[in-house]
Coordinates of C-alpha atoms in Angstrom, one line a residue:
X1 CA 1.1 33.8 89.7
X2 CA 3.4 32.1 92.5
X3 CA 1.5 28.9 91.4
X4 CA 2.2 29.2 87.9
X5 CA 6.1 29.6 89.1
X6 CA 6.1 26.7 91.0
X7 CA 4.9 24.9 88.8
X8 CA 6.7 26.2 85.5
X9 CA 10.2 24.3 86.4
X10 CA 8.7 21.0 86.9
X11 CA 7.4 20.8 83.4
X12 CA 10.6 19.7 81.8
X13 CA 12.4 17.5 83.9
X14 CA 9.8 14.3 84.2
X15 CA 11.9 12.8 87.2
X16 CA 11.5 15.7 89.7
X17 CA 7.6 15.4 88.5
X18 CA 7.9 11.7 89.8
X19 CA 9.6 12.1 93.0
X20 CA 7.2 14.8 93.9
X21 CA 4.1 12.9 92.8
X22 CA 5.2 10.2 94.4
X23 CA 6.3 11.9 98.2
X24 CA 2.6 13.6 97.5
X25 CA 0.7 10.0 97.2
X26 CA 2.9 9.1 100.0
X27 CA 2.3 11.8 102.6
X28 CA -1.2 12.0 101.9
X29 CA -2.4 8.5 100.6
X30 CA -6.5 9.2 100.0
X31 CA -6.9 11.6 102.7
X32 CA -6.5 15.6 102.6
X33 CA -3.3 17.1 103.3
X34 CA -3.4 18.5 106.7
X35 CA -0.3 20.8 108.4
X36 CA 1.2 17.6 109.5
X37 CA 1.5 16.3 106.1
X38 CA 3.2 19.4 104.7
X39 CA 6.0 19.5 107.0
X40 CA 6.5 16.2 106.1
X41 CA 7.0 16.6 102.4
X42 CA 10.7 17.7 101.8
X43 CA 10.9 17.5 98.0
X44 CA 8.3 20.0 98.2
X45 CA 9.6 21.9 100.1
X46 CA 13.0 21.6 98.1
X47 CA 11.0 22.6 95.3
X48 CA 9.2 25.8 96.7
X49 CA 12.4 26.9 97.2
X50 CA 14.4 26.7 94.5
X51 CA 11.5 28.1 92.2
X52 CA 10.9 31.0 94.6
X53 CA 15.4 31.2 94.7
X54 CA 14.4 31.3 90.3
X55 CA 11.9 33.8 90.3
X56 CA 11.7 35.7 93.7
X57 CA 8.6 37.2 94.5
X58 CA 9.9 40.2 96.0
X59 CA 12.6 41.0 94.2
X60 CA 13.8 44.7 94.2
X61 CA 11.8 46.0 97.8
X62 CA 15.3 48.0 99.7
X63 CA 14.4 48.7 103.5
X64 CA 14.7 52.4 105.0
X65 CA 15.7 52.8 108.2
X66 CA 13.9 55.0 110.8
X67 CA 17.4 56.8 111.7
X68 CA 20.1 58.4 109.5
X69 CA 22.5 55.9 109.5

């Protein structure tokens, strides 16, 4: 699941698990995260993307095009 690949490269290296923790307490304190929030939270971000640049989720889909090029 894209979850499960998110998560799967945080499990070893325990300071990227800090900082993330941490910018997630910080962003959301005891309230819910709201959209605001999320564009707020660049290690996330950071992360999202390097685990989708890992494991893409659409890896091997070509385009045709509607003309013979």
């Amino acid at each position: 699941t894209p979850l499960l690949l998110l998560l799967l490269p945080l499990l070893l290296p325990r300071e990227q698990q800090e900082t993330l923790y941490e910018e997630i307490l910080r962003e959301t304190g005891d309230s819910a995260v709201d959209e605001a929030g999320l564009g707020r939270m660049k290690y996330l971000r950071a992360c999202l993307q390097e685990s989708q640049r890992l494991a893409p989720a659409a890896s091997g889909i070509s385009r045709r095009t509607q003309v013979r090029v």
